mmCIF file of C-alpha atoms in Angstrom:
data_model
loop_
_atom_site.group_PDB
_atom_site.id
_atom_site.type_symbol
_atom_site.label_atom_id
_atom_site.label_comp_id
_atom_site.label_asym_id
_atom_site.label_seq_id
_atom_site.Cartn_x
_atom_site.Cartn_y
_atom_site.Cartn_z
ATOM 1 C CA UNK A 26 31.904 -46.787 -0.871
ATOM 2 C CA UNK A 27 33.643 -44.210 1.334
ATOM 3 C CA UNK A 28 31.011 -42.809 3.706
ATOM 4 C CA UNK A 29 33.214 -39.886 4.772
ATOM 5 C CA UNK A 30 33.704 -38.893 1.140
ATOM 6 C CA UNK A 31 29.958 -38.987 0.462
ATOM 7 C CA UNK A 32 29.312 -36.790 3.499
ATOM 8 C CA UNK A 33 32.094 -34.407 2.484
ATOM 9 C CA UNK A 34 30.753 -33.950 -1.064
ATOM 10 C CA UNK A 35 27.154 -33.507 0.089
ATOM 11 C CA UNK A 36 28.254 -30.958 2.678
ATOM 12 C CA UNK A 37 30.389 -29.005 0.202
ATOM 13 C CA UNK A 38 27.499 -28.669 -2.260
ATOM 14 C CA UNK A 39 25.329 -26.969 0.381
ATOM 15 C CA UNK A 40 28.068 -24.999 2.145
ATOM 16 C CA UNK A 41 27.266 -21.476 3.363
ATOM 17 C CA UNK A 42 25.411 -19.403 0.737
ATOM 18 C CA UNK A 43 25.859 -22.164 -1.867
ATOM 19 C CA UNK A 44 23.400 -24.126 -3.960
ATOM 20 C CA UNK A 45 23.126 -25.948 -7.285
ATOM 21 C CA UNK A 46 22.675 -24.898 -10.900
ATOM 22 C CA UNK A 47 20.522 -27.488 -12.670
ATOM 23 C CA UNK A 48 21.951 -27.383 -16.211
ATOM 24 C CA UNK A 49 20.811 -30.918 -17.026
ATOM 25 C CA UNK A 50 18.065 -30.144 -19.516
ATOM 26 C CA UNK A 51 17.508 -32.932 -22.022
ATOM 27 C CA UNK A 52 17.838 -31.971 -25.687
ATOM 28 C CA UNK A 53 14.036 -31.648 -26.168
ATOM 29 C CA UNK A 54 13.806 -29.401 -23.089
ATOM 30 C CA UNK A 55 16.664 -27.103 -24.035
ATOM 31 C CA UNK A 56 15.209 -26.890 -27.555
ATOM 32 C CA UNK A 57 12.087 -25.352 -25.991
ATOM 33 C CA UNK A 58 14.272 -22.869 -24.104
ATOM 34 C CA UNK A 59 16.165 -21.971 -27.277
ATOM 35 C CA UNK A 60 12.931 -21.742 -29.287
ATOM 36 C CA UNK A 61 11.846 -18.976 -26.907
ATOM 37 C CA UNK A 62 14.823 -16.873 -28.078
ATOM 38 C CA UNK A 63 14.630 -18.114 -31.689
ATOM 39 C CA UNK A 64 17.964 -19.960 -31.503
ATOM 40 C CA UNK A 65 18.567 -23.306 -33.194
ATOM 41 C CA UNK A 66 19.338 -26.124 -30.735
ATOM 42 C CA UNK A 67 22.563 -27.443 -32.264
ATOM 43 C CA UNK A 68 25.219 -29.242 -30.234
ATOM 44 C CA UNK A 69 27.560 -26.264 -30.652
ATOM 45 C CA UNK A 70 24.925 -23.750 -29.476
ATOM 46 C CA UNK A 71 24.200 -25.920 -26.451
ATOM 47 C CA UNK A 72 27.936 -26.083 -25.716
ATOM 48 C CA UNK A 73 28.330 -22.310 -26.131
ATOM 49 C CA UNK A 74 25.441 -21.666 -23.761
ATOM 50 C CA UNK A 75 26.743 -23.991 -21.053
ATOM 51 C CA UNK A 76 30.200 -22.436 -21.375
ATOM 52 C CA UNK A 77 28.656 -18.992 -20.851
ATOM 53 C CA UNK A 78 27.154 -20.236 -17.573
ATOM 54 C CA UNK A 79 30.171 -22.175 -16.315
ATOM 55 C CA UNK A 80 32.705 -19.385 -16.957
ATOM 56 C CA UNK A 81 30.718 -16.498 -15.446
ATOM 57 C CA UNK A 82 32.911 -14.579 -13.017
ATOM 58 C CA UNK A 83 32.310 -15.052 -9.292
ATOM 59 C CA UNK A 84 29.680 -17.812 -9.433
ATOM 60 C CA UNK A 85 31.840 -20.198 -7.394
ATOM 61 C CA UNK A 86 30.923 -18.096 -4.337
ATOM 62 C CA UNK A 87 27.289 -19.183 -4.669
ATOM 63 C CA UNK A 88 27.344 -22.482 -6.574
ATOM 64 C CA UNK A 89 28.479 -25.644 -4.817
ATOM 65 C CA UNK A 90 27.510 -27.895 -7.696
ATOM 66 C CA UNK A 91 26.210 -28.069 -11.256
ATOM 67 C CA UNK A 92 24.042 -30.900 -12.617
ATOM 68 C CA UNK A 93 25.040 -31.780 -16.185
ATOM 69 C CA UNK A 94 23.319 -33.703 -18.971
ATOM 70 C CA UNK A 95 25.157 -36.669 -20.541
ATOM 71 C CA UNK A 96 26.096 -34.619 -23.633
ATOM 72 C CA UNK A 97 27.362 -31.712 -21.512
ATOM 73 C CA UNK A 98 29.546 -33.895 -19.296
ATOM 74 C CA UNK A 99 31.344 -35.024 -22.471
ATOM 75 C CA UNK A 100 31.778 -31.488 -23.842
ATOM 76 C CA UNK A 101 34.620 -29.007 -23.372
ATOM 77 C CA UNK A 102 35.159 -25.265 -23.347
ATOM 78 C CA UNK A 103 36.493 -23.602 -26.473
ATOM 79 C CA UNK A 104 40.065 -23.974 -25.166
ATOM 80 C CA UNK A 105 39.584 -27.757 -24.875
ATOM 81 C CA UNK A 106 39.056 -28.031 -21.094
ATOM 82 C CA UNK A 107 36.398 -30.658 -20.260
ATOM 83 C CA UNK A 108 33.479 -28.980 -18.501
ATOM 84 C CA UNK A 109 33.801 -31.265 -15.451
ATOM 85 C CA UNK A 110 37.437 -30.216 -15.084
ATOM 86 C CA UNK A 111 36.632 -26.541 -15.673
ATOM 87 C CA UNK A 112 34.028 -26.586 -12.897
ATOM 88 C CA UNK A 113 36.215 -28.587 -10.494
ATOM 89 C CA UNK A 114 39.066 -26.102 -10.894
ATOM 90 C CA UNK A 115 36.666 -23.377 -9.760
ATOM 91 C CA UNK A 116 35.636 -25.372 -6.691
ATOM 92 C CA UNK A 117 32.236 -26.240 -8.175
ATOM 93 C CA UNK A 118 31.360 -29.936 -7.968
ATOM 94 C CA UNK A 119 30.157 -31.545 -11.245
ATOM 95 C CA UNK A 120 27.129 -33.832 -11.158
ATOM 96 C CA UNK A 121 25.097 -35.802 -13.703
ATOM 97 C CA UNK A 122 21.430 -36.472 -14.431
ATOM 98 C CA UNK A 123 21.077 -40.257 -14.750
ATOM 99 C CA UNK A 124 17.359 -40.967 -15.155
ATOM 100 C CA UNK A 125 15.819 -41.594 -18.581
ATOM 101 C CA UNK A 126 12.687 -39.541 -18.050
ATOM 102 C CA UNK A 127 9.140 -40.157 -16.863
ATOM 103 C CA UNK A 128 6.721 -42.362 -18.794
ATOM 104 C CA UNK A 129 3.083 -43.311 -18.249
ATOM 105 C CA UNK A 130 2.662 -45.865 -15.445
ATOM 106 C CA UNK A 131 1.003 -48.893 -17.043
ATOM 107 C CA UNK A 132 -2.605 -49.490 -15.943
ATOM 108 C CA UNK A 133 -2.642 -46.285 -13.835
ATOM 109 C CA UNK A 134 -4.145 -43.497 -15.895
ATOM 110 C CA UNK A 135 -2.620 -40.114 -15.044
ATOM 111 C CA UNK A 136 0.360 -41.478 -13.081
ATOM 112 C CA UNK A 137 3.980 -41.608 -14.228
ATOM 113 C CA UNK A 138 7.094 -43.646 -13.418
ATOM 114 C CA UNK A 139 10.715 -42.677 -14.108
ATOM 115 C CA UNK A 140 12.815 -45.093 -16.172
ATOM 116 C CA UNK A 141 16.578 -45.639 -16.291
ATOM 117 C CA UNK A 142 17.516 -48.292 -13.730
ATOM 118 C CA UNK A 143 18.644 -50.822 -16.362
ATOM 119 C CA UNK A 144 22.410 -50.488 -16.833
ATOM 120 C CA UNK A 145 22.651 -47.728 -14.222
ATOM 121 C CA UNK A 146 25.481 -49.394 -12.259
ATOM 122 C CA UNK A 147 27.686 -49.401 -15.382
ATOM 123 C CA UNK A 148 26.721 -45.845 -16.365
ATOM 124 C CA UNK A 149 27.570 -44.567 -12.881
ATOM 125 C CA UNK A 150 31.035 -46.126 -13.106
ATOM 126 C CA UNK A 151 31.621 -44.318 -16.413
ATOM 127 C CA UNK A 152 30.262 -41.010 -15.125
ATOM 128 C CA UNK A 153 32.572 -41.198 -12.125
ATOM 129 C CA UNK A 154 35.536 -41.652 -14.482
ATOM 130 C CA UNK A 155 34.342 -38.571 -16.400
ATOM 131 C CA UNK A 156 34.461 -36.527 -13.189
ATOM 132 C CA UNK A 157 30.916 -36.604 -11.775
ATOM 133 C CA UNK A 158 30.762 -36.693 -7.972
ATOM 134 C CA UNK A 159 27.005 -36.567 -7.527
ATOM 135 C CA UNK A 160 23.950 -37.606 -9.530
ATOM 136 C CA UNK A 161 20.279 -36.735 -9.883
ATOM 137 C CA UNK A 162 17.124 -38.794 -10.475
ATOM 138 C CA UNK A 163 13.720 -37.111 -10.797
ATOM 139 C CA UNK A 164 10.536 -38.876 -9.782
ATOM 140 C CA UNK A 165 7.521 -37.097 -11.296
ATOM 141 C CA UNK A 166 4.357 -37.074 -9.191
ATOM 142 C CA UNK A 167 1.282 -35.962 -11.113
ATOM 143 C CA UNK A 168 -1.380 -34.430 -8.872
ATOM 144 C CA UNK A 169 -5.011 -33.400 -9.048
ATOM 145 C CA UNK A 170 -7.443 -32.298 -6.380
ATOM 146 C CA UNK A 171 -8.842 -35.796 -5.771
ATOM 147 C CA UNK A 172 -7.378 -39.194 -6.748
ATOM 148 C CA UNK A 173 -4.063 -38.632 -8.565
ATOM 149 C CA UNK A 174 -1.465 -39.740 -7.604
ATOM 150 C CA UNK A 175 -2.463 -43.266 -6.717
ATOM 151 C CA UNK A 176 -0.855 -44.850 -3.650
ATOM 152 C CA UNK A 177 0.861 -47.306 -5.985
ATOM 153 C CA UNK A 178 2.469 -44.500 -8.026
ATOM 154 C CA UNK A 179 3.980 -43.033 -4.859
ATOM 155 C CA UNK A 180 5.381 -46.414 -3.829
ATOM 156 C CA UNK A 181 6.686 -47.208 -7.337
ATOM 157 C CA UNK A 182 8.516 -43.886 -7.641
ATOM 158 C CA UNK A 183 9.891 -44.094 -4.098
ATOM 159 C CA UNK A 184 11.183 -47.601 -4.802
ATOM 160 C CA UNK A 185 12.917 -46.455 -8.015
ATOM 161 C CA UNK A 186 14.470 -43.455 -6.242
ATOM 162 C CA UNK A 187 15.769 -45.718 -3.470
ATOM 163 C CA UNK A 188 17.271 -48.240 -5.910
ATOM 164 C CA UNK A 189 18.979 -45.386 -7.753
ATOM 165 C CA UNK A 190 20.298 -43.873 -4.505
ATOM 166 C CA UNK A 191 21.715 -47.188 -3.318
ATOM 167 C CA UNK A 192 23.505 -47.734 -6.648
ATOM 168 C CA UNK A 193 24.965 -44.208 -6.462
ATOM 169 C CA UNK A 194 26.346 -44.691 -2.965
ATOM 170 C CA UNK A 195 27.741 -48.094 -3.931
ATOM 171 C CA UNK A 196 29.640 -46.287 -6.715
ATOM 172 C CA UNK A 197 30.867 -43.533 -4.380
ATOM 173 C CA UNK A 198 28.541 -40.919 -5.877
ATOM 174 C CA UNK A 199 26.222 -38.689 -3.823
ATOM 175 C CA UNK A 200 22.597 -39.151 -4.947
ATOM 176 C CA UNK A 201 20.254 -36.196 -5.192
ATOM 177 C CA UNK A 202 16.830 -37.697 -4.570
ATOM 178 C CA UNK A 203 14.126 -35.680 -6.357
ATOM 179 C CA UNK A 204 10.470 -36.515 -5.717
ATOM 180 C CA UNK A 205 8.712 -33.684 -7.582
ATOM 181 C CA UNK A 206 5.034 -33.126 -6.872
ATOM 182 C CA UNK A 207 4.189 -31.018 -9.914
ATOM 183 C CA UNK A 208 2.733 -27.534 -9.547
ATOM 184 C CA UNK A 209 0.670 -27.816 -12.737
ATOM 185 C CA UNK A 210 -3.052 -28.178 -12.307
ATOM 186 C CA UNK A 211 -5.881 -26.779 -10.147
ATOM 187 C CA UNK A 212 -4.993 -28.342 -6.763
ATOM 188 C CA UNK A 213 -4.757 -26.111 -3.692
ATOM 189 C CA UNK A 214 -1.964 -25.849 -1.124
ATOM 190 C CA UNK A 215 -3.609 -28.265 1.302
ATOM 191 C CA UNK A 216 -3.764 -30.963 -1.368
ATOM 192 C CA UNK A 217 -0.106 -30.352 -2.272
ATOM 193 C CA UNK A 218 0.899 -30.696 1.388
ATOM 194 C CA UNK A 219 -0.995 -33.990 1.770
ATOM 195 C CA UNK A 220 0.603 -35.521 -1.352
ATOM 196 C CA UNK A 221 4.098 -34.185 -0.557
ATOM 197 C CA UNK A 222 3.827 -35.563 2.990
ATOM 198 C CA UNK A 223 2.777 -39.017 1.777
ATOM 199 C CA UNK A 224 5.578 -39.061 -0.794
ATOM 200 C CA UNK A 225 8.301 -38.095 1.690
ATOM 201 C CA UNK A 226 7.088 -40.583 4.298
ATOM 202 C CA UNK A 227 7.138 -43.451 1.778
ATOM 203 C CA UNK A 228 10.421 -42.296 0.226
ATOM 204 C CA UNK A 229 12.458 -42.324 3.436
ATOM 205 C CA UNK A 230 11.056 -45.727 4.400
ATOM 206 C CA UNK A 231 12.245 -47.064 1.013
ATOM 207 C CA UNK A 232 15.648 -45.372 1.306
ATOM 208 C CA UNK A 233 16.097 -46.936 4.720
ATOM 209 C CA UNK A 234 15.033 -50.370 3.443
ATOM 210 C CA UNK A 235 17.671 -50.069 0.679
ATOM 211 C CA UNK A 236 20.337 -49.226 3.309
ATOM 212 C CA UNK A 237 20.942 -45.791 1.871
ATOM 213 C CA UNK A 238 23.029 -43.621 4.199
ATOM 214 C CA UNK A 239 21.004 -40.478 4.857
ATOM 215 C CA UNK A 240 24.133 -38.453 5.702
ATOM 216 C CA UNK A 241 25.346 -39.016 2.121
ATOM 217 C CA UNK A 242 22.320 -37.820 0.141
ATOM 218 C CA UNK A 243 20.649 -34.535 -0.745
ATOM 219 C CA UNK A 244 16.870 -34.200 -1.046
ATOM 220 C CA UNK A 245 15.442 -32.145 -3.938
ATOM 221 C CA UNK A 246 11.743 -31.650 -3.221
ATOM 222 C CA UNK A 247 9.055 -29.314 -4.485
ATOM 223 C CA UNK A 248 7.859 -26.531 -2.252
ATOM 224 C CA UNK A 249 4.323 -26.881 -0.873
ATOM 225 C CA UNK A 250 2.507 -24.556 -3.242
ATOM 226 C CA UNK A 251 -0.867 -24.272 -4.938
ATOM 227 C CA UNK A 252 -1.158 -25.441 -8.550
ATOM 228 C CA UNK A 253 -0.821 -22.905 -11.342
ATOM 229 C CA UNK A 254 -4.520 -23.252 -12.198
ATOM 230 C CA UNK A 255 -5.726 -22.959 -8.601
ATOM 231 C CA UNK A 256 -8.056 -20.005 -8.007
ATOM 232 C CA UNK A 257 -6.674 -19.490 -4.471
ATOM 233 C CA UNK A 258 -3.149 -18.102 -4.782
ATOM 234 C CA UNK A 259 -0.745 -18.749 -1.924
ATOM 235 C CA UNK A 260 1.403 -15.943 -0.530
ATOM 236 C CA UNK A 261 5.108 -16.211 0.250
ATOM 237 C CA UNK A 262 4.726 -16.772 3.987
ATOM 238 C CA UNK A 263 2.036 -19.430 3.513
ATOM 239 C CA UNK A 264 4.343 -21.379 1.188
ATOM 240 C CA UNK A 265 7.235 -21.074 3.662
ATOM 241 C CA UNK A 266 5.092 -22.180 6.612
ATOM 242 C CA UNK A 267 3.539 -25.183 4.850
ATOM 243 C CA UNK A 268 6.807 -26.335 3.286
ATOM 244 C CA UNK A 269 8.876 -26.201 6.462
ATOM 245 C CA UNK A 270 6.089 -27.862 8.472
ATOM 246 C CA UNK A 271 6.012 -30.740 5.982
ATOM 247 C CA UNK A 272 9.796 -31.134 5.931
ATOM 248 C CA UNK A 273 10.179 -31.051 9.711
ATOM 249 C CA UNK A 274 7.683 -33.901 9.989
ATOM 250 C CA UNK A 275 9.074 -36.223 7.345
ATOM 251 C CA UNK A 276 12.753 -35.496 6.562
ATOM 252 C CA UNK A 277 15.280 -37.088 8.970
ATOM 253 C CA UNK A 278 17.726 -34.686 10.606
ATOM 254 C CA UNK A 279 20.612 -36.848 9.332
ATOM 255 C CA UNK A 280 20.059 -35.516 5.786
ATOM 256 C CA UNK A 281 22.667 -32.747 5.297
ATOM 257 C CA UNK A 282 20.755 -30.603 2.836
ATOM 258 C CA UNK A 283 17.458 -29.916 1.098
ATOM 259 C CA UNK A 284 17.895 -28.279 -2.317
ATOM 260 C CA UNK A 285 14.553 -27.079 -3.638
ATOM 261 C CA UNK A 286 13.528 -27.274 -7.270
ATOM 262 C CA UNK A 287 11.883 -24.157 -8.694
ATOM 263 C CA UNK A 288 9.211 -26.161 -10.523
ATOM 264 C CA UNK A 289 7.946 -23.468 -12.863
ATOM 265 C CA UNK A 290 8.017 -20.571 -10.382
ATOM 266 C CA UNK A 291 9.342 -17.232 -11.586
ATOM 267 C CA UNK A 292 12.958 -16.452 -10.719
ATOM 268 C CA UNK A 293 11.829 -13.880 -8.142
ATOM 269 C CA UNK A 294 9.219 -16.133 -6.495
ATOM 270 C CA UNK A 295 11.654 -19.053 -6.159
ATOM 271 C CA UNK A 296 14.190 -16.778 -4.446
ATOM 272 C CA UNK A 297 11.555 -15.136 -2.252
ATOM 273 C CA UNK A 298 10.188 -18.473 -1.013
ATOM 274 C CA UNK A 299 13.667 -19.785 -0.188
ATOM 275 C CA UNK A 300 14.446 -16.560 1.635
ATOM 276 C CA UNK A 301 11.252 -16.695 3.715
ATOM 277 C CA UNK A 302 12.038 -20.224 4.894
ATOM 278 C CA UNK A 303 15.595 -19.369 5.905
ATOM 279 C CA UNK A 304 14.435 -16.163 7.633
ATOM 280 C CA UNK A 305 12.195 -18.238 9.936
ATOM 281 C CA UNK A 306 15.056 -19.788 11.870
ATOM 282 C CA UNK A 307 17.429 -22.728 11.929
ATOM 283 C CA UNK A 308 16.790 -26.281 10.750
ATOM 284 C CA UNK A 309 18.528 -29.641 11.172
ATOM 285 C CA UNK A 310 19.435 -29.538 7.477
ATOM 286 C CA UNK A 311 20.671 -26.806 5.127
ATOM 287 C CA UNK A 312 17.839 -25.250 3.073
ATOM 288 C CA UNK A 313 19.246 -24.433 -0.342
ATOM 289 C CA UNK A 314 18.392 -24.349 -4.052
ATOM 290 C CA UNK A 315 18.804 -26.518 -7.126
ATOM 291 C CA UNK A 316 17.257 -24.255 -9.727
ATOM 292 C CA UNK A 317 17.165 -24.610 -13.495
ATOM 293 C CA UNK A 318 14.732 -22.195 -15.091
ATOM 294 C CA UNK A 319 14.746 -19.830 -12.081
ATOM 295 C CA UNK A 320 18.493 -19.240 -12.594
ATOM 296 C CA UNK A 321 18.589 -19.455 -16.377
ATOM 297 C CA UNK A 322 15.482 -17.748 -17.788
ATOM 298 C CA UNK A 323 16.818 -14.197 -17.200
ATOM 299 C CA UNK A 324 20.156 -15.235 -18.766
ATOM 300 C CA UNK A 325 18.555 -16.536 -21.971
ATOM 301 C CA UNK A 326 16.493 -13.365 -22.278
ATOM 302 C CA UNK A 327 19.701 -11.308 -22.393
ATOM 303 C CA UNK A 328 21.956 -13.669 -24.386
ATOM 304 C CA UNK A 329 19.819 -14.540 -27.447
ATOM 305 C CA UNK A 330 22.708 -16.615 -28.801
ATOM 306 C CA UNK A 331 24.864 -13.566 -29.589
ATOM 307 C CA UNK A 332 28.536 -13.336 -28.597
ATOM 308 C CA UNK A 333 28.134 -9.591 -28.081
ATOM 309 C CA UNK A 334 25.642 -10.306 -25.277
ATOM 310 C CA UNK A 335 27.752 -12.868 -23.376
ATOM 311 C CA UNK A 336 29.277 -10.434 -20.857
ATOM 312 C CA UNK A 337 25.902 -8.933 -19.931
ATOM 313 C CA UNK A 338 24.265 -12.385 -19.741
ATOM 314 C CA UNK A 339 27.011 -13.543 -17.365
ATOM 315 C CA UNK A 340 26.412 -10.510 -15.132
ATOM 316 C CA UNK A 341 22.706 -11.374 -14.995
ATOM 317 C CA UNK A 342 23.555 -14.986 -14.133
ATOM 318 C CA UNK A 343 25.958 -13.927 -11.373
ATOM 319 C CA UNK A 344 23.291 -11.666 -9.873
ATOM 320 C CA UNK A 345 20.717 -14.488 -9.780
ATOM 321 C CA UNK A 346 23.257 -16.780 -8.083
ATOM 322 C CA UNK A 347 24.113 -14.032 -5.603
ATOM 323 C CA UNK A 348 20.462 -13.284 -4.755
ATOM 324 C CA UNK A 349 19.809 -16.961 -4.057
ATOM 325 C CA UNK A 350 22.973 -17.081 -1.952
ATOM 326 C CA UNK A 351 21.532 -14.239 0.125
ATOM 327 C CA UNK A 352 18.186 -16.053 0.322
ATOM 328 C CA UNK A 353 20.041 -18.982 1.889
ATOM 329 C CA UNK A 354 20.657 -16.704 4.880
ATOM 330 C CA UNK A 355 17.267 -14.970 4.883
ATOM 331 C CA UNK A 356 18.898 -11.743 3.665
ATOM 332 C CA UNK A 357 17.177 -11.342 0.273
ATOM 333 C CA UNK A 358 14.685 -8.588 -0.454
ATOM 334 C CA UNK A 359 12.700 -8.025 -3.649
ATOM 335 C CA UNK A 360 14.049 -4.488 -3.883
ATOM 336 C CA UNK A 361 17.449 -6.067 -4.666
ATOM 337 C CA UNK A 362 16.050 -7.162 -8.038
ATOM 338 C CA UNK A 363 16.327 -3.626 -9.370
ATOM 339 C CA UNK A 364 19.615 -2.705 -7.660
ATOM 340 C CA UNK A 365 22.507 -2.125 -10.044
#
């Protein structure tokens, strides 16, 4: 493990105006995305779509990294260039999703635990050979207004995230640590803040116990936001205030960057929330983005699987990257959405 290299990679991913494209959808997830545009989810269509994203002009100005799925890391562009190499040539760091998904936590109804630790050391060694310089593991925290998640579920997921992070750093790979408190459900903002706070407090204690070097990780948390079924909607400034308050209390200043997940927010809301936080002042860590749907949904709506739509879809993708790059500096405004 080269600590300087870990710090260098983590810092490069969240350099000025830069964030992450999460293009690590599993095959079942990308099938749902393709179903929405009535496109069959074949390996070739998945490859074509990822190539559209990775070759869009100008995105290297706003993307420091891209998270890939196992299949995608092994794929190439139509001219035979492996995707990891294609991205690296553009100055975009390739990463890899390494968890095996969330399953029901035995004996704890409503809670989940992420699987994938078995054989992870060997898989990380292979992924590094294939060009990945960072990895991602998602812990899924179910939430209701009262008794979910259980305290045990928080500890179990924090422990798994810490074991994963330690294995990554041992292999010379920067771990993105993702404890996602879901925004499904009827819970209000206060409940989300309580659960997110507990999760972050437990998580950093576990990371420290596993001797994970905070300077060589990135944190990918949810924003503190009311559930989709909550009757009390939260406004942009409330989300920014609650989220930054929570992070200041529980995230060590040694962590170089916080890359938010969009978690089901619209593309505009995810950008607006990030912008509001960065407009409030400076922080000990970079506040950036690691968006999947919030960067890709507008692209899919234009592309529809047709070669004739590729150029326009790439322009839409570039614009979303650019708007989030501006949000990193607190310079985004919703009126920019309709600017040519």
